[in-house]
Amino acid sequence: MQKLNLTLDKAYSYKIFMLVAFSLFASVMYQGHIQQGGIYSILFFLALGLCAFQIAATIYVTFVKRVIDIEISDNTIFWNFSDNNKKNKKHSIELENIKDIKTEINYLLGNFYSSFQVTFLLKDDSEIVLTDGLIYDFGLKKAEEVCRFLLDNNLGEEQDIKFAKLIKELNIDTSKINQKFTKKAGNSYYVGIISDNRKEFLSLRIQIETLYDDYKKVEKNVNNEYLVASDTIKDSHIHLKSNAIGLFVEFYNVSRKQELKTLKELGKRKKIGF
């Protein structure tokens, strides 16, 4: 059985940001509350409630340490949170019941970390979500640890598992940012990128759209995944995927035109429209 133990971040910066935002909103709604009432009064008191919640959450995390324990055995994954060593409900999933696993990091204002979650899609079409919740954060580094722990046990989306295996095979040090590595394997050509720039995904997508304009059949297009196929070349696609570790591109049965470039290699952002 493999185990991972992590202490969640107290997320003071996020709480201060949200407290300031709710306070500003409350000050604006206060004028409407005084002059007109109605919906303005409702929004004003709602904003005050949210401010109070952020203050209470800040006080709570100051005195309470939250820890998560994740365990993976041959046929089950378990996890539970504990506050100051008091354990909460333990969750468990039989590995054979998992149909798919999706990981997602959400951001505020571009690069400002907001939350992390792992969604287990089960064969009965139900979902079980592992997330950091409302008042604590995994943070980017610990989110990466969770992703790597799952991927090392072959738990994750297919592209993420390929990426993790490539990193391990090439002995890539993921603590070093702004690096790119490639590998040719059969009909596939892999490009891996470790970057701390949240605009890297958009940059790679724009390059793919520009360089490979004959790949117009969009099969996936979400905030961290882009998959396009060719209408003329059978069984040929370009798959871009990002996760907590980095970015991964697979060219499958594609006649490549030139290497994709990182933002650092491109130089100024204005060159790609930022």
PDB file of C-alpha atoms in Angstrom:
ATOM      1  CA  MET A   1       0.000   0.000   0.000  1.00  0.00           C
ATOM      2  CA  GLN A   2       1.302   3.456  -0.951  1.00  0.00           C
ATOM      3  CA  LYS A   3       0.538   6.521   1.169  1.00  0.00           C
ATOM      4  CA  LEU A   4       0.647  10.287   0.760  1.00  0.00           C
ATOM      5  CA  ASN A   5       0.323  12.695   3.693  1.00  0.00           C
ATOM      6  CA  LEU A   6      -0.042  16.451   3.081  1.00  0.00           C
ATOM      7  CA  THR A   7      -0.776  19.492   5.232  1.00  0.00           C
ATOM      8  CA  LEU A   8      -3.099  21.891   3.426  1.00  0.00           C
ATOM      9  CA  ASP A   9      -2.242  25.573   3.113  1.00  0.00           C
ATOM     10  CA  LYS A  10      -4.204  28.072   5.183  1.00  0.00           C
ATOM     11  CA  ALA A  11      -4.779  30.279   2.107  1.00  0.00           C
ATOM     12  CA  TYR A  12      -4.498  33.648   3.856  1.00  0.00           C
ATOM     13  CA  SER A  13      -3.856  35.560   0.613  1.00  0.00           C
ATOM     14  CA  TYR A  14      -7.011  34.147  -0.998  1.00  0.00           C
ATOM     15  CA  LYS A  15      -9.104  35.024   2.066  1.00  0.00           C
ATOM     16  CA  ILE A  16      -7.774  38.592   2.155  1.00  0.00           C
ATOM     17  CA  PHE A  17      -8.466  38.973  -1.569  1.00  0.00           C
ATOM     18  CA  MET A  18     -12.057  37.735  -1.192  1.00  0.00           C
ATOM     19  CA  LEU A  19     -12.633  39.836   1.952  1.00  0.00           C
ATOM     20  CA  VAL A  20     -11.547  42.997   0.117  1.00  0.00           C
ATOM     21  CA  ALA A  21     -13.715  42.080  -2.895  1.00  0.00           C
ATOM     22  CA  PHE A  22     -16.825  41.409  -0.767  1.00  0.00           C
ATOM     23  CA  SER A  23     -16.197  44.556   1.291  1.00  0.00           C
ATOM     24  CA  LEU A  24     -16.058  46.704  -1.846  1.00  0.00           C
ATOM     25  CA  PHE A  25     -19.229  45.069  -3.150  1.00  0.00           C
ATOM     26  CA  ALA A  26     -20.966  45.655   0.200  1.00  0.00           C
ATOM     27  CA  SER A  27     -19.973  49.346   0.173  1.00  0.00           C
ATOM     28  CA  VAL A  28     -21.503  49.757  -3.290  1.00  0.00           C
ATOM     29  CA  MET A  29     -24.710  47.917  -2.323  1.00  0.00           C
ATOM     30  CA  TYR A  30     -24.993  49.970   0.872  1.00  0.00           C
ATOM     31  CA  GLN A  31     -25.897  53.080  -1.133  1.00  0.00           C
ATOM     32  CA  GLY A  32     -28.720  51.218  -2.835  1.00  0.00           C
ATOM     33  CA  HIS A  33     -29.803  49.729   0.505  1.00  0.00           C
ATOM     34  CA  ILE A  34     -30.147  53.210   2.032  1.00  0.00           C
ATOM     35  CA  GLN A  35     -31.823  54.829  -0.955  1.00  0.00           C
ATOM     36  CA  GLN A  36     -33.998  52.103  -2.508  1.00  0.00           C
ATOM     37  CA  GLY A  37     -33.930  48.933  -0.388  1.00  0.00           C
ATOM     38  CA  GLY A  38     -35.313  45.801  -2.043  1.00  0.00           C
ATOM     39  CA  ILE A  39     -32.756  43.777  -3.981  1.00  0.00           C
ATOM     40  CA  TYR A  40     -29.985  46.162  -2.914  1.00  0.00           C
ATOM     41  CA  SER A  41     -30.688  45.394   0.737  1.00  0.00           C
ATOM     42  CA  ILE A  42     -30.599  41.665   0.053  1.00  0.00           C
ATOM     43  CA  LEU A  43     -27.270  41.941  -1.780  1.00  0.00           C
ATOM     44  CA  PHE A  44     -25.856  44.229   0.925  1.00  0.00           C
ATOM     45  CA  PHE A  45     -26.599  41.805   3.760  1.00  0.00           C
ATOM     46  CA  LEU A  46     -25.436  38.882   1.627  1.00  0.00           C
ATOM     47  CA  ALA A  47     -22.093  40.633   1.069  1.00  0.00           C
ATOM     48  CA  LEU A  48     -21.806  41.315   4.806  1.00  0.00           C
ATOM     49  CA  GLY A  49     -22.433  37.631   5.458  1.00  0.00           C
ATOM     50  CA  LEU A  50     -19.686  36.655   3.029  1.00  0.00           C
ATOM     51  CA  CYS A  51     -17.289  39.107   4.703  1.00  0.00           C
ATOM     52  CA  ALA A  52     -18.105  37.568   8.074  1.00  0.00           C
ATOM     53  CA  PHE A  53     -17.489  34.107   6.646  1.00  0.00           C
ATOM     54  CA  GLN A  54     -14.019  35.084   5.389  1.00  0.00           C
ATOM     55  CA  ILE A  55     -13.135  36.560   8.790  1.00  0.00           C
ATOM     56  CA  ALA A  56     -14.384  33.455  10.617  1.00  0.00           C
ATOM     57  CA  ALA A  57     -12.513  31.187   8.181  1.00  0.00           C
ATOM     58  CA  THR A  58      -9.292  33.139   8.760  1.00  0.00           C
ATOM     59  CA  ILE A  59      -9.617  32.730  12.517  1.00  0.00           C
ATOM     60  CA  TYR A  60     -10.436  29.017  12.162  1.00  0.00           C
ATOM     61  CA  VAL A  61      -7.456  28.110   9.958  1.00  0.00           C
ATOM     62  CA  THR A  62      -5.122  30.071  12.247  1.00  0.00           C
ATOM     63  CA  PHE A  63      -5.725  27.561  15.044  1.00  0.00           C
ATOM     64  CA  VAL A  64      -6.602  24.391  13.101  1.00  0.00           C
ATOM     65  CA  LYS A  65      -4.202  22.362  10.950  1.00  0.00           C
ATOM     66  CA  ARG A  66      -5.877  20.308   8.215  1.00  0.00           C
ATOM     67  CA  VAL A  67      -4.106  17.215   6.896  1.00  0.00           C
ATOM     68  CA  ILE A  68      -5.085  14.791   4.159  1.00  0.00           C
ATOM     69  CA  ASP A  69      -4.035  11.148   4.057  1.00  0.00           C
ATOM     70  CA  ILE A  70      -4.337   9.298   0.730  1.00  0.00           C
ATOM     71  CA  GLU A  71      -3.737   5.553   0.497  1.00  0.00           C
ATOM     72  CA  ILE A  72      -3.763   3.311  -2.565  1.00  0.00           C
ATOM     73  CA  SER A  73      -3.814  -0.471  -2.255  1.00  0.00           C
ATOM     74  CA  ASP A  74      -3.991  -3.110  -4.978  1.00  0.00           C
ATOM     75  CA  ASN A  75      -7.712  -2.595  -5.459  1.00  0.00           C
ATOM     76  CA  THR A  76      -8.845   0.481  -3.461  1.00  0.00           C
ATOM     77  CA  ILE A  77      -8.082   4.160  -2.997  1.00  0.00           C
ATOM     78  CA  PHE A  78      -8.829   5.765   0.399  1.00  0.00           C
ATOM     79  CA  TRP A  79      -8.579   9.316   1.678  1.00  0.00           C
ATOM     80  CA  ASN A  80      -9.649  11.334   4.683  1.00  0.00           C
ATOM     81  CA  PHE A  81      -9.065  14.806   6.115  1.00  0.00           C
ATOM     82  CA  SER A  82      -8.231  15.469   9.740  1.00  0.00           C
ATOM     83  CA  ASP A  83      -8.398  18.756  11.667  1.00  0.00           C
ATOM     84  CA  ASN A  84      -5.858  18.890  14.510  1.00  0.00           C
ATOM     85  CA  ASN A  85      -5.622  15.072  14.372  1.00  0.00           C
ATOM     86  CA  LYS A  86      -9.404  14.644  14.575  1.00  0.00           C
ATOM     87  CA  LYS A  87     -10.288  12.533  11.538  1.00  0.00           C
ATOM     88  CA  ASN A  88     -13.320  13.286   9.395  1.00  0.00           C
ATOM     89  CA  LYS A  89     -15.248  10.853   7.214  1.00  0.00           C
ATOM     90  CA  LYS A  90     -13.085   8.368   5.305  1.00  0.00           C
ATOM     91  CA  HIS A  91     -13.760   7.972   1.579  1.00  0.00           C
ATOM     92  CA  SER A  92     -12.961   4.847  -0.397  1.00  0.00           C
ATOM     93  CA  ILE A  93     -13.394   3.761  -4.020  1.00  0.00           C
ATOM     94  CA  GLU A  94     -12.786   0.343  -5.531  1.00  0.00           C
ATOM     95  CA  LEU A  95     -10.342   0.837  -8.412  1.00  0.00           C
ATOM     96  CA  GLU A  96     -12.304  -1.513 -10.662  1.00  0.00           C
ATOM     97  CA  ASN A  97     -15.321   0.827 -10.382  1.00  0.00           C
ATOM     98  CA  ILE A  98     -13.438   3.867 -11.722  1.00  0.00           C
ATOM     99  CA  LYS A  99     -14.186   4.729 -15.352  1.00  0.00           C
ATOM    100  CA  ASP A 100     -12.169   7.948 -15.586  1.00  0.00           C
ATOM    101  CA  ILE A 101     -10.312  10.476 -13.432  1.00  0.00           C
ATOM    102  CA  LYS A 102     -10.134  14.203 -14.130  1.00  0.00           C
ATOM    103  CA  THR A 103      -7.922  16.714 -12.324  1.00  0.00           C
ATOM    104  CA  GLU A 104      -8.513  20.444 -12.484  1.00  0.00           C
ATOM    105  CA  ILE A 105      -6.846  23.565 -11.073  1.00  0.00           C
ATOM    106  CA  ASN A 106      -8.919  26.744 -11.044  1.00  0.00           C
ATOM    107  CA  TYR A 107      -7.482  30.267 -11.037  1.00  0.00           C
ATOM    108  CA  LEU A 108      -8.652  33.785 -10.259  1.00  0.00           C
ATOM    109  CA  LEU A 109      -7.320  36.643 -12.407  1.00  0.00           C
ATOM    110  CA  GLY A 110      -5.074  34.462 -14.546  1.00  0.00           C
ATOM    111  CA  ASN A 111      -2.293  33.227 -12.264  1.00  0.00           C
ATOM    112  CA  PHE A 112      -3.963  33.475  -8.834  1.00  0.00           C
ATOM    113  CA  TYR A 113      -4.590  29.962  -7.488  1.00  0.00           C
ATOM    114  CA  SER A 114      -8.189  29.316  -6.442  1.00  0.00           C
ATOM    115  CA  SER A 115      -8.853  25.593  -5.986  1.00  0.00           C
ATOM    116  CA  PHE A 116      -7.886  22.054  -6.961  1.00  0.00           C
ATOM    117  CA  GLN A 117     -10.072  19.025  -7.403  1.00  0.00           C
ATOM    118  CA  VAL A 118      -9.893  15.423  -8.525  1.00  0.00           C
ATOM    119  CA  THR A 119     -13.116  13.995  -9.956  1.00  0.00           C
ATOM    120  CA  PHE A 120     -13.547  10.228  -9.986  1.00  0.00           C
ATOM    121  CA  LEU A 121     -16.089   9.206 -12.643  1.00  0.00           C
ATOM    122  CA  LEU A 122     -17.511   5.810 -11.762  1.00  0.00           C
ATOM    123  CA  LYS A 123     -18.911   3.138 -14.057  1.00  0.00           C
ATOM    124  CA  ASP A 124     -22.434   3.777 -12.731  1.00  0.00           C
ATOM    125  CA  ASP A 125     -22.041   7.397 -14.001  1.00  0.00           C
ATOM    126  CA  SER A 126     -21.837   8.828 -10.482  1.00  0.00           C
ATOM    127  CA  GLU A 127     -19.027  11.147  -9.372  1.00  0.00           C
ATOM    128  CA  ILE A 128     -16.911  11.417  -6.226  1.00  0.00           C
ATOM    129  CA  VAL A 129     -14.841  14.582  -5.833  1.00  0.00           C
ATOM    130  CA  LEU A 130     -11.659  15.097  -3.835  1.00  0.00           C
ATOM    131  CA  THR A 131     -11.108  18.832  -3.346  1.00  0.00           C
ATOM    132  CA  ASP A 132      -9.512  21.310  -0.962  1.00  0.00           C
ATOM    133  CA  GLY A 133     -12.864  22.871  -0.058  1.00  0.00           C
ATOM    134  CA  LEU A 134     -13.739  26.447   0.867  1.00  0.00           C
ATOM    135  CA  ILE A 135     -11.247  27.479   3.552  1.00  0.00           C
ATOM    136  CA  TYR A 136      -8.047  25.506   2.859  1.00  0.00           C
ATOM    137  CA  ASP A 137      -5.901  25.095  -0.270  1.00  0.00           C
ATOM    138  CA  PHE A 138      -3.699  22.367  -1.653  1.00  0.00           C
ATOM    139  CA  GLY A 139      -1.723  25.023  -3.502  1.00  0.00           C
ATOM    140  CA  LEU A 140       0.102  24.378  -6.773  1.00  0.00           C
ATOM    141  CA  LYS A 141       2.990  22.337  -5.374  1.00  0.00           C
ATOM    142  CA  LYS A 142       0.822  20.011  -3.311  1.00  0.00           C
ATOM    143  CA  ALA A 143      -1.707  19.694  -6.131  1.00  0.00           C
ATOM    144  CA  GLU A 144       1.235  18.517  -8.251  1.00  0.00           C
ATOM    145  CA  GLU A 145       2.165  15.987  -5.549  1.00  0.00           C
ATOM    146  CA  VAL A 146      -1.380  14.593  -5.533  1.00  0.00           C
ATOM    147  CA  CYS A 147      -1.423  14.333  -9.327  1.00  0.00           C
ATOM    148  CA  ARG A 148       1.970  12.661  -9.421  1.00  0.00           C
ATOM    149  CA  PHE A 149       0.971  10.222  -6.661  1.00  0.00           C
ATOM    150  CA  LEU A 150      -2.141   9.200  -8.606  1.00  0.00           C
ATOM    151  CA  LEU A 151      -0.303   8.968 -11.919  1.00  0.00           C
ATOM    152  CA  ASP A 152       2.492   6.873 -10.403  1.00  0.00           C
ATOM    153  CA  ASN A 153      -0.253   4.387  -9.559  1.00  0.00           C
ATOM    154  CA  ASN A 154      -1.752   4.592 -13.073  1.00  0.00           C
ATOM    155  CA  LEU A 155      -4.736   6.595 -11.843  1.00  0.00           C
ATOM    156  CA  GLY A 156      -5.582   9.465 -14.172  1.00  0.00           C
ATOM    157  CA  GLU A 157      -6.481  10.360 -17.710  1.00  0.00           C
ATOM    158  CA  GLU A 158      -4.602   8.538 -20.449  1.00  0.00           C
ATOM    159  CA  GLN A 159      -2.610  11.592 -21.592  1.00  0.00           C
ATOM    160  CA  ASP A 160      -1.638  12.484 -18.036  1.00  0.00           C
ATOM    161  CA  ILE A 161      -0.340   8.950 -17.447  1.00  0.00           C
ATOM    162  CA  LYS A 162       1.701   9.163 -20.674  1.00  0.00           C
ATOM    163  CA  PHE A 163       3.132  12.486 -19.507  1.00  0.00           C
ATOM    164  CA  ALA A 164       4.088  11.105 -16.086  1.00  0.00           C
ATOM    165  CA  LYS A 165       5.785   8.085 -17.682  1.00  0.00           C
ATOM    166  CA  LEU A 166       7.707  10.353 -20.079  1.00  0.00           C
ATOM    167  CA  ILE A 167       8.947  12.487 -17.176  1.00  0.00           C
ATOM    168  CA  LYS A 168      10.070   9.397 -15.286  1.00  0.00           C
ATOM    169  CA  GLU A 169      11.694   7.829 -18.370  1.00  0.00           C
ATOM    170  CA  LEU A 170      13.647  10.983 -19.254  1.00  0.00           C
ATOM    171  CA  ASN A 171      14.443  11.673 -15.583  1.00  0.00           C
ATOM    172  CA  ILE A 172      13.049  15.214 -15.750  1.00  0.00           C
ATOM    173  CA  ASP A 173      13.424  17.412 -12.674  1.00  0.00           C
ATOM    174  CA  THR A 174       9.998  19.110 -12.512  1.00  0.00           C
ATOM    175  CA  SER A 175      11.221  21.622  -9.916  1.00  0.00           C
ATOM    176  CA  LYS A 176      13.074  23.384 -12.734  1.00  0.00           C
ATOM    177  CA  ILE A 177      10.656  25.615 -14.611  1.00  0.00           C
ATOM    178  CA  ASN A 178      10.737  26.786 -18.227  1.00  0.00           C
ATOM    179  CA  GLN A 179      12.045  23.570 -19.727  1.00  0.00           C
ATOM    180  CA  LYS A 180      10.974  21.543 -22.751  1.00  0.00           C
ATOM    181  CA  PHE A 181      11.653  17.919 -23.645  1.00  0.00           C
ATOM    182  CA  THR A 182      10.646  15.681 -26.551  1.00  0.00           C
ATOM    183  CA  LYS A 183      10.570  12.035 -27.576  1.00  0.00           C
ATOM    184  CA  LYS A 184       9.684  10.032 -30.682  1.00  0.00           C
ATOM    185  CA  ALA A 185       7.881   6.754 -29.987  1.00  0.00           C
ATOM    186  CA  GLY A 186       6.411   4.828 -32.924  1.00  0.00           C
ATOM    187  CA  ASN A 187       3.756   6.924 -34.654  1.00  0.00           C
ATOM    188  CA  SER A 188       3.750   9.421 -31.782  1.00  0.00           C
ATOM    189  CA  TYR A 189       5.932  12.441 -31.126  1.00  0.00           C
ATOM    190  CA  TYR A 190       5.743  13.816 -27.574  1.00  0.00           C
ATOM    191  CA  VAL A 191       6.444  17.338 -26.353  1.00  0.00           C
ATOM    192  CA  GLY A 192       6.533  18.028 -22.621  1.00  0.00           C
ATOM    193  CA  ILE A 193       6.787  21.485 -21.076  1.00  0.00           C
ATOM    194  CA  ILE A 194       7.293  22.533 -17.457  1.00  0.00           C
ATOM    195  CA  SER A 195       6.306  26.171 -17.048  1.00  0.00           C
ATOM    196  CA  ASP A 196       4.945  28.501 -14.380  1.00  0.00           C
ATOM    197  CA  ASN A 197       3.207  30.690 -16.966  1.00  0.00           C
ATOM    198  CA  ARG A 198      -0.550  30.055 -17.101  1.00  0.00           C
ATOM    199  CA  LYS A 199      -0.670  31.457 -20.653  1.00  0.00           C
ATOM    200  CA  GLU A 200       1.513  28.633 -21.949  1.00  0.00           C
ATOM    201  CA  PHE A 201      -1.515  26.484 -22.829  1.00  0.00           C
ATOM    202  CA  LEU A 202      -3.086  29.215 -24.943  1.00  0.00           C
ATOM    203  CA  SER A 203       0.249  29.865 -26.640  1.00  0.00           C
ATOM    204  CA  LEU A 204       0.629  26.207 -27.637  1.00  0.00           C
ATOM    205  CA  ARG A 205      -2.950  26.026 -28.855  1.00  0.00           C
ATOM    206  CA  ILE A 206      -2.485  29.114 -31.054  1.00  0.00           C
ATOM    207  CA  GLN A 207       0.686  27.622 -32.523  1.00  0.00           C
ATOM    208  CA  ILE A 208      -1.123  24.353 -33.295  1.00  0.00           C
ATOM    209  CA  GLU A 209      -4.013  26.210 -34.954  1.00  0.00           C
ATOM    210  CA  THR A 210      -1.605  28.348 -36.985  1.00  0.00           C
ATOM    211  CA  LEU A 211       0.902  25.700 -38.074  1.00  0.00           C
ATOM    212  CA  TYR A 212      -1.562  22.857 -38.654  1.00  0.00           C
ATOM    213  CA  ASP A 213      -4.507  24.590 -40.290  1.00  0.00           C
ATOM    214  CA  ASP A 214      -5.548  21.313 -41.954  1.00  0.00           C
ATOM    215  CA  TYR A 215      -6.427  19.925 -38.515  1.00  0.00           C
ATOM    216  CA  LYS A 216      -9.832  21.527 -38.080  1.00  0.00           C
ATOM    217  CA  LYS A 217     -11.893  18.669 -36.647  1.00  0.00           C
ATOM    218  CA  VAL A 218     -12.151  19.682 -32.974  1.00  0.00           C
ATOM    219  CA  GLU A 219     -12.882  16.669 -30.786  1.00  0.00           C
ATOM    220  CA  LYS A 220     -12.129  18.219 -27.384  1.00  0.00           C
ATOM    221  CA  ASN A 221     -11.948  21.880 -26.455  1.00  0.00           C
ATOM    222  CA  VAL A 222     -11.971  22.653 -22.727  1.00  0.00           C
ATOM    223  CA  ASN A 223      -9.912  24.905 -20.477  1.00  0.00           C
ATOM    224  CA  ASN A 224      -7.063  22.383 -20.066  1.00  0.00           C
ATOM    225  CA  GLU A 225      -7.408  20.114 -23.102  1.00  0.00           C
ATOM    226  CA  TYR A 226      -7.471  20.577 -26.882  1.00  0.00           C
ATOM    227  CA  LEU A 227      -7.748  17.675 -29.327  1.00  0.00           C
ATOM    228  CA  VAL A 228      -7.945  18.159 -33.091  1.00  0.00           C
ATOM    229  CA  ALA A 229      -7.980  15.615 -35.898  1.00  0.00           C
ATOM    230  CA  SER A 230      -7.477  15.790 -39.636  1.00  0.00           C
ATOM    231  CA  ASP A 231     -10.331  15.426 -42.114  1.00  0.00           C
ATOM    232  CA  THR A 232      -7.967  14.181 -44.793  1.00  0.00           C
ATOM    233  CA  ILE A 233      -5.466  11.973 -42.936  1.00  0.00           C
ATOM    234  CA  LYS A 234      -6.968   8.872 -41.364  1.00  0.00           C
ATOM    235  CA  ASP A 235      -6.187   8.195 -37.705  1.00  0.00           C
ATOM    236  CA  SER A 236      -4.160  11.369 -37.190  1.00  0.00           C
ATOM    237  CA  HIS A 237      -4.519  13.893 -34.390  1.00  0.00           C
ATOM    238  CA  ILE A 238      -2.813  16.504 -32.197  1.00  0.00           C
ATOM    239  CA  HIS A 239      -3.612  16.325 -28.476  1.00  0.00           C
ATOM    240  CA  LEU A 240      -2.694  19.159 -26.080  1.00  0.00           C
ATOM    241  CA  LYS A 241      -3.256  18.596 -22.354  1.00  0.00           C
ATOM    242  CA  SER A 242      -2.234  20.491 -19.222  1.00  0.00           C
ATOM    243  CA  ASN A 243      -2.269  19.386 -15.601  1.00  0.00           C
ATOM    244  CA  ALA A 244      -0.704  20.357 -12.276  1.00  0.00           C
ATOM    245  CA  ILE A 245       2.704  19.089 -13.446  1.00  0.00           C
ATOM    246  CA  GLY A 246       2.964  20.836 -16.809  1.00  0.00           C
ATOM    247  CA  LEU A 247       1.832  20.628 -20.437  1.00  0.00           C
ATOM    248  CA  PHE A 248       1.908  17.663 -22.784  1.00  0.00           C
ATOM    249  CA  VAL A 249       1.417  17.514 -26.559  1.00  0.00           C
ATOM    250  CA  GLU A 250       1.110  14.323 -28.589  1.00  0.00           C
ATOM    251  CA  PHE A 251       1.400  14.396 -32.371  1.00  0.00           C
ATOM    252  CA  TYR A 252      -0.016  11.076 -33.539  1.00  0.00           C
ATOM    253  CA  ASN A 253       0.636  10.144 -37.153  1.00  0.00           C
ATOM    254  CA  VAL A 254       1.309  13.818 -37.943  1.00  0.00           C
ATOM    255  CA  SER A 255       3.825  15.231 -40.398  1.00  0.00           C
ATOM    256  CA  ARG A 256       5.276  17.925 -38.143  1.00  0.00           C
ATOM    257  CA  LYS A 257       6.126  21.296 -39.666  1.00  0.00           C
ATOM    258  CA  GLN A 258       8.302  22.724 -36.893  1.00  0.00           C
ATOM    259  CA  GLU A 259       8.870  22.459 -33.154  1.00  0.00           C
ATOM    260  CA  LEU A 260       6.366  24.091 -30.830  1.00  0.00           C
ATOM    261  CA  LYS A 261       7.929  26.882 -28.815  1.00  0.00           C
ATOM    262  CA  THR A 262       7.517  27.922 -25.205  1.00  0.00           C
ATOM    263  CA  LEU A 263       6.681  31.498 -24.304  1.00  0.00           C
ATOM    264  CA  LYS A 264      10.269  31.937 -23.172  1.00  0.00           C
ATOM    265  CA  GLU A 265      11.519  30.773 -26.574  1.00  0.00           C
ATOM    266  CA  LEU A 266       9.069  33.062 -28.353  1.00  0.00           C
ATOM    267  CA  GLY A 267      10.298  36.021 -26.356  1.00  0.00           C
ATOM    268  CA  LYS A 268       7.901  38.917 -25.979  1.00  0.00           C
ATOM    269  CA  ARG A 269       4.236  38.025 -25.468  1.00  0.00           C
ATOM    270  CA  LYS A 270       3.194  40.425 -28.195  1.00  0.00           C
ATOM    271  CA  LYS A 271       4.550  37.937 -30.745  1.00  0.00           C
ATOM    272  CA  ILE A 272       1.629  35.595 -30.030  1.00  0.00           C
ATOM    273  CA  GLY A 273      -1.016  38.222 -29.475  1.00  0.00           C
ATOM    274  CA  PHE A 274      -0.876  38.838 -25.709  1.00  0.00           C
TER     275      PHE A 274
END
